[in-house]
Amino acid sequence: MRHYRWIIGVLGVATAGATFAACTNQAERAMHAQQAGGALQASSSIRELMRQRGLREADVEAALKTYVPSGKKDDYIIFASGGQSGQVLVIGVPSMRLLKVIAVFAPEPWQGYAYGGESDRVLAEGKQEGHSITWADVHHPNLSESAGDYDGKYLFVNDNANARVAVIDLGDFATKQIVANPLVASDHGGAFVDPNTRYVIETSQYPSPLGREYAPISDYKTKYRGLAMFWRFDREKGRIDPSQSFAVELPPYTQDLADAGKLVSDGWAFINSFNTEMAVGGTLEGKPPIESGASQNEMDYLHVINWKRAEELVAAGRAQEVHGVRVLPLAVTAAEGVLTLIGEPKSPHGCDVTPDGTGVVVGGKLDTHATVYDFAKIKALIDGKRYEGKDEYGIPILPFKDSIRGQVEIGLGPLHTVFDDRGNAYTSVFIESKVAKWSLKDLKLLEKLPVHYNIGHIMAAEGDTVSPDGKYVVAMNKMSLDRFTSVGPLYPQNFQLIDVTGPKMRLLYDMPIGLGEPHYSQMIKADKLHPLKVYPPGENPYTGGHDPNAVEGGKERIVRNGKVVDVYMSAVRSHFTPDRLELEQGDTVHLHVTNLEQAEDQTHGFTIDMYNVNLSLEPGKHENVTFTADVPGVFPFYCTEFCSALHLEMAGYMLVKPKAKGGS
Ligand code: CUK
Ligand code: CUA
C-alpha cells in the first residue's frame, strides 16, 4: 500500500504545481484549461478525481502502468490471431491500443487487399480445389526466429478451417503468400517455426484421406490420416518454397497443438492429440457423438517427431509424392524412429516447449494437471529403444511414467503455458477462469489469478522463445460476460493485461476484442521491428521489387493497342495523371498506377465507380489492375484517402462509349 500513497502524493503535487507549466503565457494556459473542460481544475487533486470516478488505489496504479501519453510509444507489440475474421491484430503494450488489422485471408478494403490490385493474386493462391475462400479461422500467429529468438522479420499464421498457411512480411506488414495444403482438410498445429525458421510447421487436425480423396467413414482406420507438414521457408525470398517442403504421415488420431524443440531439443517437434479412440460419431444412428467417443481412453498420445531424421530420409528418397508433396509414409516413420508416441492424460490440449528446450508442457481439458515431459528422458528411451509397446500402426510408444519430469496440480482445465525470465510458467485454466503461475524448477503452484472469463490461450512477452522477457502476460479470454457495455448477444472477447514483475500477479487492463475469436498471439519487443516508412519509388510489394510498369512523373500516358488499353497513371497531391480515360465498351483496361509521393503517411486511394476496385497507394507503391469496360456510361474515379486539403478534388472520369449499334 505504501507505494501507491507515494505515487498519489507525487501526482498530487504534480497536478497542483505543474499541470500547465509547459504553456508559456497566460492566454495559452487559460485556453488549455478551457479545453480540459475545467474538470481537472475543479477537482484539483487526484484524490478528488478518484472519489468522483470511484477508483481504488490499485486502479490508479494500473492506469499509471498502462497509460501511454500522446506521442509516446508502446514497449511491446502483440500479433494476435483475428480468428474467423481471417486477419491479424496488431496491438501495443502496455497501452493495449489497436494499431493495425493486417489483411491476410479475407479482403480488406482500406488496405486495398483483394479489391482489384496485386494482392488479388495472394488471396487467389489460397484456393482449395479451385474454390476461392474469403475467410479463415486463424489460430496461431508465429514470428520468425533466429537462434530461438524473435527476429522481427516475418509472421506466419494458419487457417484451421481450410488448411492454409500465410506469410506476412514485417517489412511492410503485408501478406505476401498463402500456401494451401493439398493433402489435408484442416490444420491446427501451426504455424510453428523451428528456432531458425528453416521450417514452418503445420499439422492437421481432423483426419481425412490424404490428398482430399474420398473414402467412406467405415475406412477411417485404414484410409484416414493425420499429417505434419514441414514448409521450407526461404528467408532470402521471404517465401515458403513448396518444392523443398515435405510431410510426415501420421495415424488418424486428431492431432492438436504443436511446438518445435529448441536448444537441446532443436530438430524435434511435439504434437499433442486427442481422439486416439478414433471415434467417428454417428449421432443419427444412435452412436455416441465424437465428443464422448473421444473421451474413453485414460491416455491420448503426445507425438514426438525427429524432423532432422525425417529430412534425411526424404533426401534419401524414402518419401512418396502425393499431390506434388513428398510424404514420408507411416511405415517409414514408424520403422525409422521419426515418430514416437507417449501417453497424455485426459483430453490433452496445449503443447509448449520450455525456454531451455528441456521440457514440453501439456495441459488437459478434463484434467487438473499440467504434465511436464522431459526431453532428456525421452531421448534416452528412444535411443535405448525402451518402448512399452506399439500402437496398431506399429508406432513405438514410450512408457509415460519414465518420460515425464512430473505433473503440476494446477486446477480444472489447464490449457496453454508460457514462460517468464525467472523460471516461472503461466498456464491458462479454462474451466476455472484463472491464470496459474508455477515454478518450472520444482513444479510447484505459486499463485492463481482470476480472469474474465474462460481463458483460452495465454501469451507472455517473448514468452515462448529461448529468452522470455517476463514483465507482461496477457490472458486471452473467450468470454467477457459482465466486463463491457452490452453490444448485443455476440459479446466481445477480452484480452487482459497482467503485470508479472512483482511477487504477485496484477491485473492491469481489459481490452475488448470486437472481431473474430482470437486464439494465440505473440508479444515482441517493439524495437525489434524495423518496418519501412515508405516504399522505394515504383515498388510492387507483391513481387518485392521495382515494377516494370511503374510510372515516373512526366511519363504518364495512355497506350491503345486495338481493344487493349494500357493506362500509366500517377497519383500525387492532389491529382491523378491522366484524369480522363476515354474508352470504348468492351475494351480491356490495364491500369498501372504509381503513388509518386515519398513523404511519410501520404497515402492515396483509388476507386472507380461500380468496378469493385479499391486500391491503397502508400507512398512509392505501384499497383496493376485489369478489368473489362463492359458497361457503357460515365464512371467517376477518385482518391479514397483524405490526403490533403484538396483531396475531394483528386478525381477524374472514365467515359465508356457504347458500342455502335449493329457494330461488332
Ligand atoms: S487452440 Cu484456441 S484456445 Cu487453436 Cu491454440 Cu487452445
Ligand atoms: Cu489523394 Cu485523397
Tab-separated table of N, CA, C and O and ligand atoms in Angstrom, residues 604 639 641-643 647 650, ligand 2:
chain	number	residue	atom	x	y	z
A	604	HIS	N	-2.522	7.657	-50.889
A	604	HIS	CA	-3.708	7.942	-51.702
A	604	HIS	C	-4.489	6.652	-51.874
A	604	HIS	O	-3.957	5.557	-51.687
A	639	CYS	N	-9.809	9.537	-55.288
A	639	CYS	CA	-8.913	9.104	-54.217
A	639	CYS	C	-9.732	8.907	-52.950
A	639	CYS	O	-10.537	9.762	-52.587
A	641	GLU	N	-8.549	8.377	-49.819
A	641	GLU	CA	-7.889	8.777	-48.565
A	641	GLU	C	-7.932	10.295	-48.466
A	641	GLU	O	-7.600	10.978	-49.445
A	642	PHE	N	-8.266	10.828	-47.315
A	642	PHE	CA	-8.293	12.288	-47.176
A	642	PHE	C	-6.853	12.792	-47.076
A	642	PHE	O	-6.315	13.034	-46.017
A	643	CYS	N	-6.234	12.940	-48.240
A	643	CYS	CA	-4.782	13.096	-48.320
A	643	CYS	C	-4.312	14.537	-48.231
A	643	CYS	O	-3.145	14.796	-47.977
A	647	HIS	N	-8.216	17.072	-51.310
A	647	HIS	CA	-8.428	15.640	-51.550
A	647	HIS	C	-9.688	15.379	-52.367
A	647	HIS	O	-9.697	14.541	-53.265
A	650	MET	N	-9.294	15.335	-55.936
A	650	MET	CA	-8.417	14.315	-56.524
A	650	MET	C	-9.301	13.253	-57.179
A	650	MET	O	-9.619	12.221	-56.585
B	2	CUA	CU1	-5.234	11.560	-52.634
B	2	CUA	CU2	-7.167	11.980	-51.416
